[in-house]
Coordinates of C-alpha atoms and ligand atoms in Angstrom, one line a residue:
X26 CA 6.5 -172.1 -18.1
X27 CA 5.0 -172.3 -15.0
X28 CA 2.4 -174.5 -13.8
X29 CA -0.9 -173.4 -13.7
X30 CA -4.3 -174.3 -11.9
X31 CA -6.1 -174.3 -15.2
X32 CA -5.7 -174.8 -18.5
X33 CA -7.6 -178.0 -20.1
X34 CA -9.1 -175.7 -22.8
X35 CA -6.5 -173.7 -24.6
X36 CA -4.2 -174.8 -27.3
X37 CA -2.1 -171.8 -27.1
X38 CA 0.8 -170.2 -24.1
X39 CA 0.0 -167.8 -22.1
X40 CA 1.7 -164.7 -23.8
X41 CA 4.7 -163.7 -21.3
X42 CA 3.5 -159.9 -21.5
X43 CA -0.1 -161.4 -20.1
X44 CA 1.6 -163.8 -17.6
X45 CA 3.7 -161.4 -16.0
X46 CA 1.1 -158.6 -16.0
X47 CA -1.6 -160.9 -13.8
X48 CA 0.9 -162.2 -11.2
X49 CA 0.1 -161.7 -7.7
X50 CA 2.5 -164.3 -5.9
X51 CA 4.8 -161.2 -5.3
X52 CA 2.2 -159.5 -2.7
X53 CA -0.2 -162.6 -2.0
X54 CA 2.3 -165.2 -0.6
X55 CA 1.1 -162.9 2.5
X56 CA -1.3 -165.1 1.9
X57 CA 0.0 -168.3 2.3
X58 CA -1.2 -169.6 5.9
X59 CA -4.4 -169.0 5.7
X60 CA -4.7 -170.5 2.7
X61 CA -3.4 -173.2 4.0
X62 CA -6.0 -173.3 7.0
X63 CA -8.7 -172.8 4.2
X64 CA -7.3 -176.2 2.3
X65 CA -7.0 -177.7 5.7
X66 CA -10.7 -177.3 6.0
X67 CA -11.6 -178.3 2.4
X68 CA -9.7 -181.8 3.1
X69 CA -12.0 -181.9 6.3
X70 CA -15.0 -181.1 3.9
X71 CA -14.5 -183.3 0.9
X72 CA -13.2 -186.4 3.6
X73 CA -16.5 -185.8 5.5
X74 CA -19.1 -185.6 2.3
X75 CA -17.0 -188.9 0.7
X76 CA -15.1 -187.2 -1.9
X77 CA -11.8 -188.1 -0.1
X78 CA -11.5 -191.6 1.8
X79 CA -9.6 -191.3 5.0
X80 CA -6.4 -192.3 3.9
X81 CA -6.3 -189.4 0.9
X82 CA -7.1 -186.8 3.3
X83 CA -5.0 -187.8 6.2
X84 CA -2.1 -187.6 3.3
X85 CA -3.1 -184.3 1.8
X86 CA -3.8 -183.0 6.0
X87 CA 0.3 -184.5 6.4
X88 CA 1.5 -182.4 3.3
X89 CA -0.9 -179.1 4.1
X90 CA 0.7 -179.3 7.9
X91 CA 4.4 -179.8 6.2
X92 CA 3.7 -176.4 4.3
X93 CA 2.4 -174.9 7.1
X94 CA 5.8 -175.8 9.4
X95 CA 7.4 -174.9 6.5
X96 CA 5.9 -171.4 6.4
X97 CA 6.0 -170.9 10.2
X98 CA 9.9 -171.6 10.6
X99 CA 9.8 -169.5 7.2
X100 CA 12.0 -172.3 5.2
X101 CA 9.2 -171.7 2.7
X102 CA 10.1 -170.5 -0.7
X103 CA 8.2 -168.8 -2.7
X104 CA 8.0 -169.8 -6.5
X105 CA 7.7 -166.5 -8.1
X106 CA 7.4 -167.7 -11.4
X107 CA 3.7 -168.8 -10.3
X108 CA 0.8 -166.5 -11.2
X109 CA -0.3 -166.5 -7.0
X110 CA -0.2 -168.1 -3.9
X111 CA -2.8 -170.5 -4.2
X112 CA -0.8 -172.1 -7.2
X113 CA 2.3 -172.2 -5.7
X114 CA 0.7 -173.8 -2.4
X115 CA -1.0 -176.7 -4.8
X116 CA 2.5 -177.3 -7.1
X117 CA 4.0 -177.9 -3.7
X118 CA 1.2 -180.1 -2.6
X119 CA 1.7 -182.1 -6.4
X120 CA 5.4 -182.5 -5.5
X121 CA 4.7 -184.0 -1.8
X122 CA 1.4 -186.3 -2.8
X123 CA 1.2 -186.8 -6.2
X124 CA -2.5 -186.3 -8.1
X125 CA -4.0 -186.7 -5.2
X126 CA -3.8 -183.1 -5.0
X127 CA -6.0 -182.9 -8.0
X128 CA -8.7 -183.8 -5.8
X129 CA -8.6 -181.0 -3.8
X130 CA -10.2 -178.5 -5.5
X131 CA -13.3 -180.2 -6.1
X132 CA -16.4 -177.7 -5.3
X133 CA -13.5 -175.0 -4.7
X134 CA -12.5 -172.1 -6.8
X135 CA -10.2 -169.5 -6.4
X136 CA -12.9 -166.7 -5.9
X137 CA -14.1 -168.6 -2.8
X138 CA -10.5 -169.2 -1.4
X139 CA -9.1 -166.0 -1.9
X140 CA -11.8 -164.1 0.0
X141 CA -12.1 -167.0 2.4
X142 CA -7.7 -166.4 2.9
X143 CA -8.2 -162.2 2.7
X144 CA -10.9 -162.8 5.4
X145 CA -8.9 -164.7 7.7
X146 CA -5.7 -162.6 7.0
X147 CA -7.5 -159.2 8.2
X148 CA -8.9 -160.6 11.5
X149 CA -5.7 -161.4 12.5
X150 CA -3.7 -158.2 11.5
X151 CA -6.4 -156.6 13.1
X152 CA -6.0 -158.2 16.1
X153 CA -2.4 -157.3 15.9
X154 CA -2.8 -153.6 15.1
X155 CA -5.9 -153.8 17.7
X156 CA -2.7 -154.8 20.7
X157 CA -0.5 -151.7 18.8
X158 CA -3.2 -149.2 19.1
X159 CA -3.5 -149.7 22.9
X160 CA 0.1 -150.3 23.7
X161 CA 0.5 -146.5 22.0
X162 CA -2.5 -145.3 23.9
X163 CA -0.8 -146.9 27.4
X164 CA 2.2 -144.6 26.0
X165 CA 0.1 -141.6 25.6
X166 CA -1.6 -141.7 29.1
X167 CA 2.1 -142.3 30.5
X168 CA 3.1 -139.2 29.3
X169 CA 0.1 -137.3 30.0
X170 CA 0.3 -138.7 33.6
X171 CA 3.9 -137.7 34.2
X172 CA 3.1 -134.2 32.7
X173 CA 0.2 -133.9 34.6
X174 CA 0.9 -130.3 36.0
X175 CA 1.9 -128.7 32.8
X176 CA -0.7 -125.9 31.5
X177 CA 0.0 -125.2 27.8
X178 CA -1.7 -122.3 25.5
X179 CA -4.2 -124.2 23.5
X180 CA -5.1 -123.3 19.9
X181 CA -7.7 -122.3 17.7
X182 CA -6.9 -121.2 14.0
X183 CA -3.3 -122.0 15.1
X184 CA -4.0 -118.7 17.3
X185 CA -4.1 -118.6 20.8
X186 CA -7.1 -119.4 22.7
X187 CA -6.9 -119.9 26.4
X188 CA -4.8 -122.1 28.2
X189 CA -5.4 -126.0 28.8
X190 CA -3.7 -129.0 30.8
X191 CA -1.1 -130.3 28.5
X192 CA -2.5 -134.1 29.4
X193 CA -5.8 -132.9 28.1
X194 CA -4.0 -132.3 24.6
X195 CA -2.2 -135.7 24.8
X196 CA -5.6 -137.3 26.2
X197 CA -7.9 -136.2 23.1
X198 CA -5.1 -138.2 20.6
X199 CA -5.6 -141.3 23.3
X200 CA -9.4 -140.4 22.5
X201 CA -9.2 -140.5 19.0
X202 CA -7.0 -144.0 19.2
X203 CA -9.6 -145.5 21.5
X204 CA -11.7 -145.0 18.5
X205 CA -9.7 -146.2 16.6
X206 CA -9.5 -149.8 18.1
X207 CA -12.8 -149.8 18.9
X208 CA -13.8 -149.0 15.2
X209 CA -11.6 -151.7 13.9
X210 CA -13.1 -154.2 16.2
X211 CA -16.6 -153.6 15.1
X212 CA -15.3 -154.3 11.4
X213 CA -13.7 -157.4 12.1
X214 CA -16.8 -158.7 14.2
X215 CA -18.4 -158.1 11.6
X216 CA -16.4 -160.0 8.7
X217 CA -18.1 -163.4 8.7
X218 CA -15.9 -165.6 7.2
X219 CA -17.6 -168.0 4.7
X220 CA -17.0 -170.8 2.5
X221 CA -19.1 -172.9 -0.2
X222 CA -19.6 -169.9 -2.4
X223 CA -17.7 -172.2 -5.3
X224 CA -17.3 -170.0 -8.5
X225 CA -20.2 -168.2 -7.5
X226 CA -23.3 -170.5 -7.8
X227 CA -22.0 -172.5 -4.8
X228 CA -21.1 -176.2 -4.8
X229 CA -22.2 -179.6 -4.1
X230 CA -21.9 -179.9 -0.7
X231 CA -24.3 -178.9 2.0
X232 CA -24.2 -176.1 4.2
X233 CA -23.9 -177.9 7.6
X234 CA -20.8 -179.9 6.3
X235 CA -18.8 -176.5 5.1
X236 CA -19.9 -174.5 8.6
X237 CA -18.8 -177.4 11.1
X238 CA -15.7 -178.7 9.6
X239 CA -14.1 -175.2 8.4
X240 CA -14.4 -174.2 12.1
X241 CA -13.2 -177.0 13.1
X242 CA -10.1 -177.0 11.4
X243 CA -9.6 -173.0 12.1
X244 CA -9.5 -173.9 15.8
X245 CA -7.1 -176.8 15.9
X246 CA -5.0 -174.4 14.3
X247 CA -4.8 -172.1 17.5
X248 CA -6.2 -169.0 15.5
X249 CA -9.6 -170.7 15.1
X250 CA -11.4 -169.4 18.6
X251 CA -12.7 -166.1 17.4
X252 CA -13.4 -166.8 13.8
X253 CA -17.1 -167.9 13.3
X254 CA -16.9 -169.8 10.3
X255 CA -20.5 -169.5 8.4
X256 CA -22.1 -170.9 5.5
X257 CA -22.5 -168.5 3.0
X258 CA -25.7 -167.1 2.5
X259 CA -25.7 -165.7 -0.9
X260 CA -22.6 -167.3 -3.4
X261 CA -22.7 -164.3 -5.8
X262 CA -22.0 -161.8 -3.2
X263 CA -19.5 -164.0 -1.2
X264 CA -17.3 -164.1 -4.4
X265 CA -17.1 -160.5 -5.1
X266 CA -17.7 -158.9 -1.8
X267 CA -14.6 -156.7 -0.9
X268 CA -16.7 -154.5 1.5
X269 CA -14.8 -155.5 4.2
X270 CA -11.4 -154.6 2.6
X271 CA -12.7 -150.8 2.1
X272 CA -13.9 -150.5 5.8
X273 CA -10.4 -151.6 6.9
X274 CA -8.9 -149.3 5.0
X275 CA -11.2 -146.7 5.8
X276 CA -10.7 -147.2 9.2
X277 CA -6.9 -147.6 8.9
X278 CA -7.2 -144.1 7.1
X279 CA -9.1 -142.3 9.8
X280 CA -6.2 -143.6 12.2
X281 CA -3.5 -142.7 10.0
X282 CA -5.7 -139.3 9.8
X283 CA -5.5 -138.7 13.9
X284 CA -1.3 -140.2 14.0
X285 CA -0.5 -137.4 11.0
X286 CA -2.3 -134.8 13.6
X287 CA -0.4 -135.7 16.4
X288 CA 2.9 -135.8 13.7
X289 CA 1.9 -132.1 13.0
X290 CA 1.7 -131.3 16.5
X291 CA 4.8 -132.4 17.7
X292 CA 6.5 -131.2 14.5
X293 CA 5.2 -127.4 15.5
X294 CA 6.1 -128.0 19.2
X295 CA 10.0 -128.5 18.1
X296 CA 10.2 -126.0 16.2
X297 CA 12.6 -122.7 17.3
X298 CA 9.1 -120.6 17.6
X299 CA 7.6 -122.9 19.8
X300 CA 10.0 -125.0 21.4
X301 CA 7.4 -126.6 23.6
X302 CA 9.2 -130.0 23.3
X303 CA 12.4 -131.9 22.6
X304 CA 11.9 -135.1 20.2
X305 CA 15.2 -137.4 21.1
X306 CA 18.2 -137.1 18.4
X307 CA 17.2 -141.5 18.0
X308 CA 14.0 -140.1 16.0
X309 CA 15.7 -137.6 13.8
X310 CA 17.9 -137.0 11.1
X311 CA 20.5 -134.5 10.4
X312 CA 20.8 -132.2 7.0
X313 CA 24.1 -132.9 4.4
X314 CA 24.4 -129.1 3.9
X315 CA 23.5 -127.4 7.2
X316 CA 25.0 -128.7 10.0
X317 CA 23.0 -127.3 12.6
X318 CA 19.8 -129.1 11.4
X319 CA 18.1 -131.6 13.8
X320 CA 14.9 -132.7 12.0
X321 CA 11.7 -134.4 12.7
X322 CA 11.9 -136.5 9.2
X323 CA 10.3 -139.7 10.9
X324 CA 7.3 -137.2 12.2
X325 CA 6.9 -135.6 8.1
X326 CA 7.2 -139.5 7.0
X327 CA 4.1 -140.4 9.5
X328 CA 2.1 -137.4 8.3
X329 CA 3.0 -137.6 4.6
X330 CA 2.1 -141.6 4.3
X331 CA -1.1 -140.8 5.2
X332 CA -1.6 -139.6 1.6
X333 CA -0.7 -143.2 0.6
X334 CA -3.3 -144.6 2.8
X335 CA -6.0 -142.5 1.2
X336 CA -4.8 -142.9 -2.0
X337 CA -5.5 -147.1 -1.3
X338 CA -8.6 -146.5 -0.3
X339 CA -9.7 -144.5 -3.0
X340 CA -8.0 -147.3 -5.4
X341 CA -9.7 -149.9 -4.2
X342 CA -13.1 -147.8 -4.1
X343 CA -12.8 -147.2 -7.4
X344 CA -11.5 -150.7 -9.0
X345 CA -14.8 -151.9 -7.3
X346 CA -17.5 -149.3 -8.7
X347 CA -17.7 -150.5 -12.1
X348 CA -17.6 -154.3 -11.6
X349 CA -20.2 -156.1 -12.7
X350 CA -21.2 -159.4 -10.3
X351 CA -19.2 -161.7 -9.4
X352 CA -15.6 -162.1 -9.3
X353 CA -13.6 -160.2 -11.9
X354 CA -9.8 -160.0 -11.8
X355 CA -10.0 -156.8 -11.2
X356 CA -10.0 -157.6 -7.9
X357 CA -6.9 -159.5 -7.1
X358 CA -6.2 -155.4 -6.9
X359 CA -7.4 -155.0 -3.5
X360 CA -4.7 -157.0 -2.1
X361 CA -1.4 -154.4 -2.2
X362 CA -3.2 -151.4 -1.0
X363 CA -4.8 -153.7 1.6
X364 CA -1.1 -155.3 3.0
X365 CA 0.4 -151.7 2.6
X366 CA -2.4 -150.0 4.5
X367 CA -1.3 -152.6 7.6
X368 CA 2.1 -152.5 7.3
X369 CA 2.0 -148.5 7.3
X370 CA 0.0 -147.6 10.3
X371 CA 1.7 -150.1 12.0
X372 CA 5.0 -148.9 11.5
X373 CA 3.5 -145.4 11.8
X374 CA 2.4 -146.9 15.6
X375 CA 5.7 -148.5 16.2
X376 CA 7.7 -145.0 16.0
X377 CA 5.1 -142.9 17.2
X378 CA 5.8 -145.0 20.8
X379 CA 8.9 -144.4 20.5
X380 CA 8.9 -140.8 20.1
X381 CA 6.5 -140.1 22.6
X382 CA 8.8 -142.3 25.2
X383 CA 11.0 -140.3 24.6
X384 CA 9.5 -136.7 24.6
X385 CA 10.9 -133.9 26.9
X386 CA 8.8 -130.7 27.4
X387 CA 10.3 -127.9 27.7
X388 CA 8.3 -126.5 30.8
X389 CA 9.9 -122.7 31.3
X390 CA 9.8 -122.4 27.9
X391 CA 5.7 -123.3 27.6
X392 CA 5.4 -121.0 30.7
X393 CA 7.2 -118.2 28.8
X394 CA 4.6 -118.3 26.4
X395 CA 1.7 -118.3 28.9
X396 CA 2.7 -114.5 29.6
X397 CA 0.8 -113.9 26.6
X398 CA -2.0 -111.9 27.9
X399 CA -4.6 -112.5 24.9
X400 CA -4.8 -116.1 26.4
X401 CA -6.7 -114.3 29.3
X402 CA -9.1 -112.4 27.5
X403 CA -12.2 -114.9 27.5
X404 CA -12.0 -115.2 31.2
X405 CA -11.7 -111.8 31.6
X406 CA -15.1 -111.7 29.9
X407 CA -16.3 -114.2 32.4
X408 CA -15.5 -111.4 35.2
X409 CA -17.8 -109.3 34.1
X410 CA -20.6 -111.5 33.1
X411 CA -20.1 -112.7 36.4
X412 CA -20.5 -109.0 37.6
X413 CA -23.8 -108.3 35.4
X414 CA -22.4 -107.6 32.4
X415 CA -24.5 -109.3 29.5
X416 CA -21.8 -111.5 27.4
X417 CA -22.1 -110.0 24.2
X418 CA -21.3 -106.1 26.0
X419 CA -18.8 -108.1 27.8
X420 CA -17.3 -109.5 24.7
X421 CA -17.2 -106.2 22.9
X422 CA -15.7 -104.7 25.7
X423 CA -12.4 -106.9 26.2
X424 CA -11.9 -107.3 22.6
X425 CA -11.4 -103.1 22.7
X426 CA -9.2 -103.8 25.0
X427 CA -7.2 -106.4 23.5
X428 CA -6.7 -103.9 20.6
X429 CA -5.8 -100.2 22.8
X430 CA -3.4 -102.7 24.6
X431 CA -1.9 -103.8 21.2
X432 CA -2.5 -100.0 19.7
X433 CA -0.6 -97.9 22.0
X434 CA 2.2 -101.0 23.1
X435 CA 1.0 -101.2 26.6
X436 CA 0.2 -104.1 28.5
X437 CA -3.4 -104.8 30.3
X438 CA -1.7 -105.6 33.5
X439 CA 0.1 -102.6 33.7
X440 CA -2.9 -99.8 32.3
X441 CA -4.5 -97.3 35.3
X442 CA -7.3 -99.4 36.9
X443 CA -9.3 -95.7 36.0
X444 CA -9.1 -96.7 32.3
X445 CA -9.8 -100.5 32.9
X446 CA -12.9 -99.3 34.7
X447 CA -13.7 -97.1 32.1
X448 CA -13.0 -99.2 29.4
X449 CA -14.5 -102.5 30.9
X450 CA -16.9 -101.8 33.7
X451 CA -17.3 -99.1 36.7
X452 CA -18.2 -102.7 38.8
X453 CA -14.3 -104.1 37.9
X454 CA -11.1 -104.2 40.4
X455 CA -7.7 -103.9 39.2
X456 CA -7.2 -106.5 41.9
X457 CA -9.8 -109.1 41.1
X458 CA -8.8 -108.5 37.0
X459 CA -5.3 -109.7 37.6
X460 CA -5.9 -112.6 39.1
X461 CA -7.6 -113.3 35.6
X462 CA -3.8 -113.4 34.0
X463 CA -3.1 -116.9 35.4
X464 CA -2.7 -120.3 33.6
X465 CA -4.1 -122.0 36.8
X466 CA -7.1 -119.7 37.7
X467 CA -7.7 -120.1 34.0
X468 CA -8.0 -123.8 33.7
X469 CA -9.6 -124.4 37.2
X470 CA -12.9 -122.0 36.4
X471 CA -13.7 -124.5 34.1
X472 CA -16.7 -126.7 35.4
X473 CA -18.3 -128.2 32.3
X474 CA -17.8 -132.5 31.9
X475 CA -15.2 -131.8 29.3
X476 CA -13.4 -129.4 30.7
X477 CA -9.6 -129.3 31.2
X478 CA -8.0 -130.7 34.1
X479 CA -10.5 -132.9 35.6
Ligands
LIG508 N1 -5.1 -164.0 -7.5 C1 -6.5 -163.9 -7.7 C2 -7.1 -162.8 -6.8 O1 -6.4 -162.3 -5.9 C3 -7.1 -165.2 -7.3 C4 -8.5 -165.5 -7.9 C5 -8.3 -165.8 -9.3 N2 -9.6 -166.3 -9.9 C6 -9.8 -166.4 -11.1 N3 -10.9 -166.8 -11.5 N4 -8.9 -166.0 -12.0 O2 -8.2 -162.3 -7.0

């Protein structure tokens, strides 16, 4: 049976079925450095306020650091046998120094440390998936820059609308991943990383003492400069506050969200219909049956995970609602959907670069679908506003026709100017109407801030 951090008051073994069912240590040794830094700063703590002389903490500080190589050069093994990381960390500790370990988790509790570790874990991935996010937006403007000439037929309804600069389309996903990073950053500004909560009636020691040596110890360990270590303010809430996990993975879900978009864009743009682009065989995979098939599984997987994300956040939402304050083990549940919501959209960022890297647009193609004359018919309205025409005559006007031109199977380019006059406005010239029917006149009437092709 393995070792565990409590125990003193029952008589009886943990039933296996119970044991096995409230292990962690299979997702949580993700855990394991910053629990580390949080011990490192108890030892500072409890050698500071006289719980620890000098020589016990400079012993326990030896054996935290050996773990904490031991983790970095990954010659760490984890015990799985251990209920979580924080017990496997301290049955190492027992085998390096003895009961000295013992002493360190006076004024400590799991509840504190796990938040104080989850805390510490997030700012970092964040800052990881915070470099990811602009690295793929850097990607996205590359592309948009060396396509900068391309018009496109934009959509509305999945219809066509009127034509746009193909960067525009590939800027407003480098818009919504701007957001992205930015969003993230506020949350993890935000997480302030506390300890002294205890159980959840804090402990012993004084404010001051936790606030100046956790820092302290964050820093030395070269991750410490952005995390403001406070004292907790209220010890209830500290112990069973996951707020921060459900903003991350809201946020992670709202990025997921604007990646599956882009996955469904590019998945429409291969396809025989469109053929606006050609993803690189490296990012797809092939069919057993039909040999032809060259498919965009890696796009489907990007916009089909983000089902998993939503489902984590709505997991972890919902394990939360009914708790009652503080800690409850219900929340050691947060953890899985948390790690997975990371590792997803960072994957999810990883092939995305690659893809878009990659990308080849198939320019005659996109121009062949630019003939399509109902991409014209808004500015065509703009023609004759501009020649006194009130919009909604206008409007009703060209939308006739759009339809006589679909009716009788006769393009608008190539009708009498006697019927476009008649139809549209005695004040129209064949002439001046063509010149409407242009991807480039199109997109360069547009004035407004946002407009396409600035
Ligand atoms: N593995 C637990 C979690 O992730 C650690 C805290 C356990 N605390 C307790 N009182 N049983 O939440």
């Amino acid at each position: 049976m393995a070792k565990k951090l409590w125990g003193g008051r029952f008589t009886k073994k943990t039933d296996p079925s119970v044991e096995e069912f409230s292990k962690s240590i299979s997702y949580d040794y993700k855990l394991a450095k910053y629990d580390l830094l949080g011990s490192l700063s108890h030892v500072g703590i409890l050698k500071k306020t006289g719980y620890l002389t000098s020589e016990e903490a400079k012993k326990l500080e030896e054996a935290l650091d050996s773990i904490f190589f031991s983790i970095n050069n990954k010659t760490f093994k984890f015990d799985r046998a251990v209920e979580d990381i924080h017990t496997d960390i301290q049955n190492k500790l027992q085998k390096k120094v003895g009961d000295l370990v013992l002493k360190l988790h006076t004024a400590r509790s799991r509840n504190d440390q796990v938040v104080f570790a989850t805390k510490l874990y997030c700012k970092v991935e964040i800052k990881e998936l915070y470099a990811g996010i602009v690295e793929t937006i850097a990607i996205i403007s590359k592309a948009a820059k060396a396509n900068e000439h391309i018009i496109i037929p934009g959509f509305t309804h999945m219809q066509h609308a009127q034509p746009v600069y193909l960067k525009d389309y590939l800027d407003a996903y480098a818009a919504m991943l701007g957001r992205d990073a930015s969003r993230l950053n506020y949350i993890s500004e935000h997480i302030v990383i506390t300890m002294g909560a205890g159980a959840l009636a804090g402990t012993p020691i004084s404010a001051e003492d936790y606030a100046l040596k956790a820092s302290e110890y964050i820093k030395e360990q070269g991750i410490g400069s952005v995390f403001n270590i406070k004292p907790t303010t209220n010890s209830l809430d500290s112990v069973s506050d996951r707020d921060f996990v459900i903003e991350i993975i809201s946020a992670l879900s709202i990025l997921a969200m604007h990646l599956s978009r882009l996955a469904e864009d590019l998945i429409i743009w291969s396809t025989k219909e469109f053929d606006f682009i050609e993803i690189d065989e490296a990012f797809c995979t092939g069919s057993s049956l039909m040999p032809q098939k060259k498919n965009a599984d890696a796009l489907e997987l990007i916009r089909g995970h983000t089902g998993r994300l939503y489902g984590s956040l709505v997991s972890v939402l919902t394990m939360m609602k009914g708790l009652p304050l503080t800690y409850n083990r219900d929340m050691q549940l947060d953890k899985e959907p948390l790690f997975n919501s990371f590792e997803i959209v960072s994957m999810e960022l990883k092939v995305l670069c690659g893809i878009i890297k990659t990308l080849k647009f198939n320019e005659e193609n996109i121009k062949k679908h630019l003939e399509d004359e109902s991409l014209y018919a808004t500015d065509l309205v703009y023609y004759l506003v501009d020649l006194g025409v009130p919009f909604k005559n206008a409007h009703t006007f060209v939308g006739r026709l759009v339809k006589y031109s679909i009716d009788n199977n006769i393009a608008i380019k190539a009708m009498p100017e006697e019927l476009l006059k008649k139809m549209l406005s005695s004040k129209i010239s064949k002439k001046e109407l063509i010149k409407r029917f242009s991807p480039e006149f199109s997109v360069e009437s547009k004035k407004s801030i946002q407009r396409t092709g600035k």
